[in-house]
PDB file of C-alpha atoms in Angstrom:
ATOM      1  CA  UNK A   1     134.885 138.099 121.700  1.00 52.00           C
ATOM      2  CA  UNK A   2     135.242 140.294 124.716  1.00 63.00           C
ATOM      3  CA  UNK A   3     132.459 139.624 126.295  1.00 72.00           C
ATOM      4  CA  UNK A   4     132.952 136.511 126.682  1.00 73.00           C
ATOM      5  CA  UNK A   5     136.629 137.344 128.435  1.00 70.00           C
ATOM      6  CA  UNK A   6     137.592 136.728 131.671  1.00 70.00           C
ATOM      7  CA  UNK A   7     139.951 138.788 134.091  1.00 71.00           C
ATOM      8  CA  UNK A   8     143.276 137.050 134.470  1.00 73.00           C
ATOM      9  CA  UNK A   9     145.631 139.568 136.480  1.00 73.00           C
ATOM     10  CA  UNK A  10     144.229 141.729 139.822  1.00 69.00           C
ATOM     11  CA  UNK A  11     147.350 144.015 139.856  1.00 67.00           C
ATOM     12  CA  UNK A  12     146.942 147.503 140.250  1.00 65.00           C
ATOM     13  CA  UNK A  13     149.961 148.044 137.585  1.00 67.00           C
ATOM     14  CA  UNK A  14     149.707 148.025 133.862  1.00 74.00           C
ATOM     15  CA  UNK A  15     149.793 145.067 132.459  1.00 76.00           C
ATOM     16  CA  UNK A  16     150.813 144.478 128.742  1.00 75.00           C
ATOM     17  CA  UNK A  17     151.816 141.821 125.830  1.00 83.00           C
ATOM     18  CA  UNK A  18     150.493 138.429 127.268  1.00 87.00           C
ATOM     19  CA  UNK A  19     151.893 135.752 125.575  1.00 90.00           C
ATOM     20  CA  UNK A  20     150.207 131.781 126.471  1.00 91.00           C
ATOM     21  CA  UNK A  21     151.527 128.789 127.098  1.00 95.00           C
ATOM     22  CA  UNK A  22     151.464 126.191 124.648  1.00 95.00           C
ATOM     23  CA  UNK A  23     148.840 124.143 126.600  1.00 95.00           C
ATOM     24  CA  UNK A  24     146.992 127.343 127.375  1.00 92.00           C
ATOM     25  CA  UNK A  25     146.961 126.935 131.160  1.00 94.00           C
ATOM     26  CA  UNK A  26     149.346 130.000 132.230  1.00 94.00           C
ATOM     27  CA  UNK A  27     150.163 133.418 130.310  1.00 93.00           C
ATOM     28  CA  UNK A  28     153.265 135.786 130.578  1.00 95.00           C
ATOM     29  CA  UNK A  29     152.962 139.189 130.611  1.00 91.00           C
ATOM     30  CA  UNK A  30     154.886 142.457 131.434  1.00 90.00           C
ATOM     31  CA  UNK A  31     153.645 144.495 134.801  1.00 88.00           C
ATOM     32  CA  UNK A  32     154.986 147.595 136.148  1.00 85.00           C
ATOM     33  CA  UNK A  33     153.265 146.265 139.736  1.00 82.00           C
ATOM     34  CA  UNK A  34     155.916 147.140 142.128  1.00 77.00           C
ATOM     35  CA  UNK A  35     157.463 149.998 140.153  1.00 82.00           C
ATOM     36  CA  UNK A  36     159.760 149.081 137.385  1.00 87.00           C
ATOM     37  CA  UNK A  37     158.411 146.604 134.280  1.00 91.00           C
ATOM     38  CA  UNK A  38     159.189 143.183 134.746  1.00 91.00           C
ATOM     39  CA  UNK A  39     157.817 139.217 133.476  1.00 93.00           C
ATOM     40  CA  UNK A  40     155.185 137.392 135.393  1.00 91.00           C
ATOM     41  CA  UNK A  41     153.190 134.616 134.934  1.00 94.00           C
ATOM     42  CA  UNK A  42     149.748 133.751 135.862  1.00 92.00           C
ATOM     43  CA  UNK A  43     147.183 130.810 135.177  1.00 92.00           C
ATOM     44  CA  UNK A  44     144.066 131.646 133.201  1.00 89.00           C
ATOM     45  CA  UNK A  45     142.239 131.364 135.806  1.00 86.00           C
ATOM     46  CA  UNK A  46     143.700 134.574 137.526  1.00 80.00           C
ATOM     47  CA  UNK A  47     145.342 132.451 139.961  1.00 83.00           C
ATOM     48  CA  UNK A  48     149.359 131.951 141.319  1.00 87.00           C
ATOM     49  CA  UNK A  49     150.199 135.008 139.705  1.00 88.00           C
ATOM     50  CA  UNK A  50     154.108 135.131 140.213  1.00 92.00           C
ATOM     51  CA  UNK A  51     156.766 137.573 139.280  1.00 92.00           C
ATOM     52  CA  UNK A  52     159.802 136.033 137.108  1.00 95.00           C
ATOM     53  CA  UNK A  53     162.399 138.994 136.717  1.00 95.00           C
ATOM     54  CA  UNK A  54     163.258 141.488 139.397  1.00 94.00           C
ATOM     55  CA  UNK A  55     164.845 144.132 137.644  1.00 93.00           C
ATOM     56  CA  UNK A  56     164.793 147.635 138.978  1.00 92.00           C
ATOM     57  CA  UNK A  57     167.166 149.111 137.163  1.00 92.00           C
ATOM     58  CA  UNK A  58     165.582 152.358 135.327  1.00 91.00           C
ATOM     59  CA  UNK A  59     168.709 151.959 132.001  1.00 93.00           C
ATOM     60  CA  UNK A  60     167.248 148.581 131.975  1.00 94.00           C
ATOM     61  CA  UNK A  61     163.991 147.849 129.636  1.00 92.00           C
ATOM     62  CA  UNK A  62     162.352 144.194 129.569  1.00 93.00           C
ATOM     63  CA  UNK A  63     159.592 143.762 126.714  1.00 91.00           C
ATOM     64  CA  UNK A  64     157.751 141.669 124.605  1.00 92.00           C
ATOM     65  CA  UNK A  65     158.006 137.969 126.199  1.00 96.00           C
ATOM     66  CA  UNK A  66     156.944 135.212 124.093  1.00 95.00           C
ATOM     67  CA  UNK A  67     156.700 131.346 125.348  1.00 96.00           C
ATOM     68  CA  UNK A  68     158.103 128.707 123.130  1.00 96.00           C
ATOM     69  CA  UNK A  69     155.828 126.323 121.508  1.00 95.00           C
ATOM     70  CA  UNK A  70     157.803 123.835 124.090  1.00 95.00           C
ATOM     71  CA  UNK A  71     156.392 125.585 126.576  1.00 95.00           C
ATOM     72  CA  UNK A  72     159.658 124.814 128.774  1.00 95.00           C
ATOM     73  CA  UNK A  73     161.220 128.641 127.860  1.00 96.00           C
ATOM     74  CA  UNK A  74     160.479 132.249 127.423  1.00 97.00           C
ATOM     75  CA  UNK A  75     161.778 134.844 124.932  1.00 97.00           C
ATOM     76  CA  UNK A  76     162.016 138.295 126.038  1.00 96.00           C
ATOM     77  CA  UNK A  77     163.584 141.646 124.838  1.00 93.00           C
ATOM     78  CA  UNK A  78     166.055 143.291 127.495  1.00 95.00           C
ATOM     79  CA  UNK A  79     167.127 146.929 126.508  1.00 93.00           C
ATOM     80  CA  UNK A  80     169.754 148.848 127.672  1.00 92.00           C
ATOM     81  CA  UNK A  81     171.678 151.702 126.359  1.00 89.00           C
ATOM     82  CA  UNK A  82     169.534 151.843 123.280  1.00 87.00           C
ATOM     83  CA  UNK A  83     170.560 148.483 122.480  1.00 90.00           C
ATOM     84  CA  UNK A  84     167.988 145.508 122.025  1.00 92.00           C
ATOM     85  CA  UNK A  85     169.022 141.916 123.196  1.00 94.00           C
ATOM     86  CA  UNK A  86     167.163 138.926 123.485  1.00 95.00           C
ATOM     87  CA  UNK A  87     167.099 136.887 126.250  1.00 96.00           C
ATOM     88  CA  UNK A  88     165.695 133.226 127.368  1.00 97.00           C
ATOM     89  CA  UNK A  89     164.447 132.846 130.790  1.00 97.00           C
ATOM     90  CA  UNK A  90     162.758 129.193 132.619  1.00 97.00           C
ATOM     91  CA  UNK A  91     158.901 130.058 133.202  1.00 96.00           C
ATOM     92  CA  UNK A  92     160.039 129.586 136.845  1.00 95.00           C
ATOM     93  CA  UNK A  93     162.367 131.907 136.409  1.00 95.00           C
ATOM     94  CA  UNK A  94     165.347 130.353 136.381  1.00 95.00           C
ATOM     95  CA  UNK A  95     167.962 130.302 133.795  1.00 95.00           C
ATOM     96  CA  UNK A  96     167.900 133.867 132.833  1.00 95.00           C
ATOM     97  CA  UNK A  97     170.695 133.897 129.862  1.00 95.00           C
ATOM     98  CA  UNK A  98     171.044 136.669 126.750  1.00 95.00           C
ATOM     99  CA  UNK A  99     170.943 134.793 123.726  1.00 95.00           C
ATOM    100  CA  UNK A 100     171.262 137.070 121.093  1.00 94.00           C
ATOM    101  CA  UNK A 101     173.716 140.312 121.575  1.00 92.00           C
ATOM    102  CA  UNK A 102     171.676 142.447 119.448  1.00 91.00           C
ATOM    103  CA  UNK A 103     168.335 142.161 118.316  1.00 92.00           C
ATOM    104  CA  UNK A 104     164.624 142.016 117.405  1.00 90.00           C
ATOM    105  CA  UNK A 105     161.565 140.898 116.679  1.00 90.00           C
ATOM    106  CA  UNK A 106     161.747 137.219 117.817  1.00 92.00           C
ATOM    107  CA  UNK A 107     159.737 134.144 116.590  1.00 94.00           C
ATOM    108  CA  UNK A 108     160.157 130.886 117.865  1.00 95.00           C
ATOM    109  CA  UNK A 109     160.648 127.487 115.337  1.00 94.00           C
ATOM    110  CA  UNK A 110     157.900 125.125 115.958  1.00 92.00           C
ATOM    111  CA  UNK A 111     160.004 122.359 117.940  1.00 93.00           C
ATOM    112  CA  UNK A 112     161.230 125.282 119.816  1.00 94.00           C
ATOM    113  CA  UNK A 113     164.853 124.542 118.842  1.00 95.00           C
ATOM    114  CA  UNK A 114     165.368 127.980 116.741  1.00 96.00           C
ATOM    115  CA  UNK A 115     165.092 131.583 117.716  1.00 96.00           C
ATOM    116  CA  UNK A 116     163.967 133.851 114.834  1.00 95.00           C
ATOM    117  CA  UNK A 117     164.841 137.666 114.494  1.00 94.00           C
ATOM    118  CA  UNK A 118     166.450 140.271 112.890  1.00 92.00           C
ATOM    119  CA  UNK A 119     169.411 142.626 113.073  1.00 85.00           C
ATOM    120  CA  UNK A 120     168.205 145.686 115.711  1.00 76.00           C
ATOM    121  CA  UNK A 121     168.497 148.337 114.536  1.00 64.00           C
ATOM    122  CA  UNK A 122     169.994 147.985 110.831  1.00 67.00           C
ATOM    123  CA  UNK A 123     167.719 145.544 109.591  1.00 64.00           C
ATOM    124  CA  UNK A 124     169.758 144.190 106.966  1.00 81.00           C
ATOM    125  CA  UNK A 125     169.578 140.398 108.075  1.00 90.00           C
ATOM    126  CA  UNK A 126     166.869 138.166 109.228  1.00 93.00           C
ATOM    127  CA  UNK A 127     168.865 134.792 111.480  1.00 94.00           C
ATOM    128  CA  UNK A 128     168.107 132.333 113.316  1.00 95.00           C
ATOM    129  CA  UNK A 129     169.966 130.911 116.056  1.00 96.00           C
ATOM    130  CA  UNK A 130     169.978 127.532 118.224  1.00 96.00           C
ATOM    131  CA  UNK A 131     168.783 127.913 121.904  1.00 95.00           C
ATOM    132  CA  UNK A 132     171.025 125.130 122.349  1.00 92.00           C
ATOM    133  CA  UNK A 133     173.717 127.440 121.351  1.00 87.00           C
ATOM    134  CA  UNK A 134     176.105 128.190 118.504  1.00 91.00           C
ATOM    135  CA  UNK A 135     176.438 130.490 115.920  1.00 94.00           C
ATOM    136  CA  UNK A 136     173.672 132.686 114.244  1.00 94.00           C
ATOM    137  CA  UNK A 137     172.511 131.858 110.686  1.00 94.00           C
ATOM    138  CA  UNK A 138     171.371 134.664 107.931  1.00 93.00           C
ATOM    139  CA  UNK A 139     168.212 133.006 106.447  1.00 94.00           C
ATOM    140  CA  UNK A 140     167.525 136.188 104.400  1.00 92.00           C
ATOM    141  CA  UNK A 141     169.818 138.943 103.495  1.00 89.00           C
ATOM    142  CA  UNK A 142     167.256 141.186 101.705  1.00 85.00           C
ATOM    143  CA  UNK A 143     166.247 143.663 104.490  1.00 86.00           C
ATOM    144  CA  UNK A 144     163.946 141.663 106.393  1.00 88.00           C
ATOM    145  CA  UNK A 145     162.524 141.950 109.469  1.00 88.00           C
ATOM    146  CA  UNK A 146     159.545 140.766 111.967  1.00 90.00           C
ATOM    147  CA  UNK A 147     159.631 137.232 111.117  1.00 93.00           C
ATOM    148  CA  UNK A 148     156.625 134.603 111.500  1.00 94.00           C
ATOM    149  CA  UNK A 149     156.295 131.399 111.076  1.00 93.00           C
ATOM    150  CA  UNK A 150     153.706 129.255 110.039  1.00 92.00           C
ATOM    151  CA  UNK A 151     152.068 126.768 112.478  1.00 87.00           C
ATOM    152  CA  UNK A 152     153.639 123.908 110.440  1.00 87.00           C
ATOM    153  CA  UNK A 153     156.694 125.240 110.525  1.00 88.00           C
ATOM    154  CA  UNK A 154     157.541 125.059 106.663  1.00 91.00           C
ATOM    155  CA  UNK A 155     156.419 128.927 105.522  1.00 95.00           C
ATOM    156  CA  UNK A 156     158.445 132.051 106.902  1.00 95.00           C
ATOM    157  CA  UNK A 157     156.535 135.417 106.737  1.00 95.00           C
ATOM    158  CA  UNK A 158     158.469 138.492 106.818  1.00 94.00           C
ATOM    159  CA  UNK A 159     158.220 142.202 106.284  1.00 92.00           C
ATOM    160  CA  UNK A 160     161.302 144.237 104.280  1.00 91.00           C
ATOM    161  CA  UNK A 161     161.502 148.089 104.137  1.00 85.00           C
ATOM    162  CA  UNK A 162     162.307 149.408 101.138  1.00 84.00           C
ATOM    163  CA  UNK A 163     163.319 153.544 101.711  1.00 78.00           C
ATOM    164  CA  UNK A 164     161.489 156.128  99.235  1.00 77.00           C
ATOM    165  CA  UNK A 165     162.896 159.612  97.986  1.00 74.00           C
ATOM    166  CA  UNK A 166     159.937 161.134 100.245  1.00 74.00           C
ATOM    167  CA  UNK A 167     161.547 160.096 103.608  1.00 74.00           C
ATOM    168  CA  UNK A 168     159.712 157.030 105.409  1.00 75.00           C
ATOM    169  CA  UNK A 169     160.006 153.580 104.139  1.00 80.00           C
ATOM    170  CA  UNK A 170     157.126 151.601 102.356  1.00 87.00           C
ATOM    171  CA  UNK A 171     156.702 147.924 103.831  1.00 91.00           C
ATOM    172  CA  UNK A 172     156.722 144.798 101.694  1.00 92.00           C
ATOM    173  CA  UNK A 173     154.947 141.979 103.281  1.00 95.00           C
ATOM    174  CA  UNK A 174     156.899 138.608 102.081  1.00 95.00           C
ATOM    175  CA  UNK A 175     156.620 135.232 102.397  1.00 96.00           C
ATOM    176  CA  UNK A 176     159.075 132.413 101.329  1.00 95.00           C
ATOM    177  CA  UNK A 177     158.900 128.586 101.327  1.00 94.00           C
ATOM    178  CA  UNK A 178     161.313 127.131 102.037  1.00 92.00           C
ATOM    179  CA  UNK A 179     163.095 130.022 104.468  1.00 92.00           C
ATOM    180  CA  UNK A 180     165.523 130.562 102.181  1.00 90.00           C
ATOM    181  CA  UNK A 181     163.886 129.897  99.128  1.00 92.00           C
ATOM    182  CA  UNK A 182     162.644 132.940  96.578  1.00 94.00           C
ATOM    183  CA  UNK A 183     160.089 135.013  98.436  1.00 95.00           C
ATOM    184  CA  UNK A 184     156.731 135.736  96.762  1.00 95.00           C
ATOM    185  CA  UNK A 185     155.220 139.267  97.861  1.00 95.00           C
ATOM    186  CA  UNK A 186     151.859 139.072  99.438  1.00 96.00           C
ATOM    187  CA  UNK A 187     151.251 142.829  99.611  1.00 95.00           C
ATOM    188  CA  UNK A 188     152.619 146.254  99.835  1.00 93.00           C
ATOM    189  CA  UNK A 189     151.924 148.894 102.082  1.00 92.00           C
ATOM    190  CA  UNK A 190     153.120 152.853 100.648  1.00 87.00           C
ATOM    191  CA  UNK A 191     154.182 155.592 102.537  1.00 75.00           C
ATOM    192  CA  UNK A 192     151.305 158.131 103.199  1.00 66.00           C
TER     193      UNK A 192
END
């Protein structure tokens, strides 16, 4: 209900895709304040707003930050080159490290022990990788992308793209217990 919202950020830059913490006390979110887009975080109240990532250069694009149900790390996307990467970074901003090379889309497992996402930009396979480290796993192979996963943590939602003759792809929305299990489609959205 907006209006029952309440102003969190007093920057004069834009501010975009706020992401909470897992007790709901602080939020992430990307600001151009200063120039170039970078992460900062701010209590809900509006207050200790503080920047986390200082990059200014103009190759280099950070997006989409999204706080692990742990709350002890953020996700975030770092472009460059026209090649997406994933990164982890301390709410304090410490610990900045890439994760995963090349990719999209991230979801976080609910312990906050697995990163979720897909191949960027082919789209062919939807992993799943430790934050701990080691390899990457392919948990589907069947075009998948923009993966979810349910609060308990037993469900994976996913969309695939399946190309038509007319150009375009239609979108299949999908959803598979266990991850790798046999999906069961939940609905289908055509190319207009």
């Amino acid at each position: 209900n907006v209006s029952n919202g309440a102003r969190i950020t007093h920057q004069t830059g834009q501010v975009q895709t706020p992401s909470a913490s897992p007790d709901g006390s602080e939020v992430v979110y990307l600001s151009d304040n200063g120039g170039h887009v970078n992460l900062w975080v701010a209590k809900v109240d509006g207050s200790s707003a503080r920047q986390i990532t200082f990059e200014r250069d103009p190759a280099v694009v950070i997006g989409i930050p999204v706080w692990s149900p742990t709350g002890d790390r953020i996700v975030m996307i770092r472009s460059q080159g026209g090649v997406n990467s994933e990164w982890l970074i301390n709410p304090d901003g410490s610990s900045q490290r890439e994760l995963v090379p090349r990719g999209a889309g991230a979801a976080w497992s609910r312990d906050g022990k697995w990163l979720y996402y897909y191949d960027y930009p082919a789209g062919k396979y939807l992993r799943k990788v430790s934050v701990d480290g080691g390899p990457p796993m392919i948990v589907r192979a069947d075009n998948a992308s923009r993966p979810a996963i349910a609060p308990d943590g037993t469900t994976l939602y996913y969309v695939v793209e399946l190309p038509v003759v007319t150009g375009g792809s239609d979108l299949e929305f999908r959803v598979a217990k266990p991850e790798d299990g046999p999906s069961r489609l939940l609905t289908r959205i055509p190319v207009r």
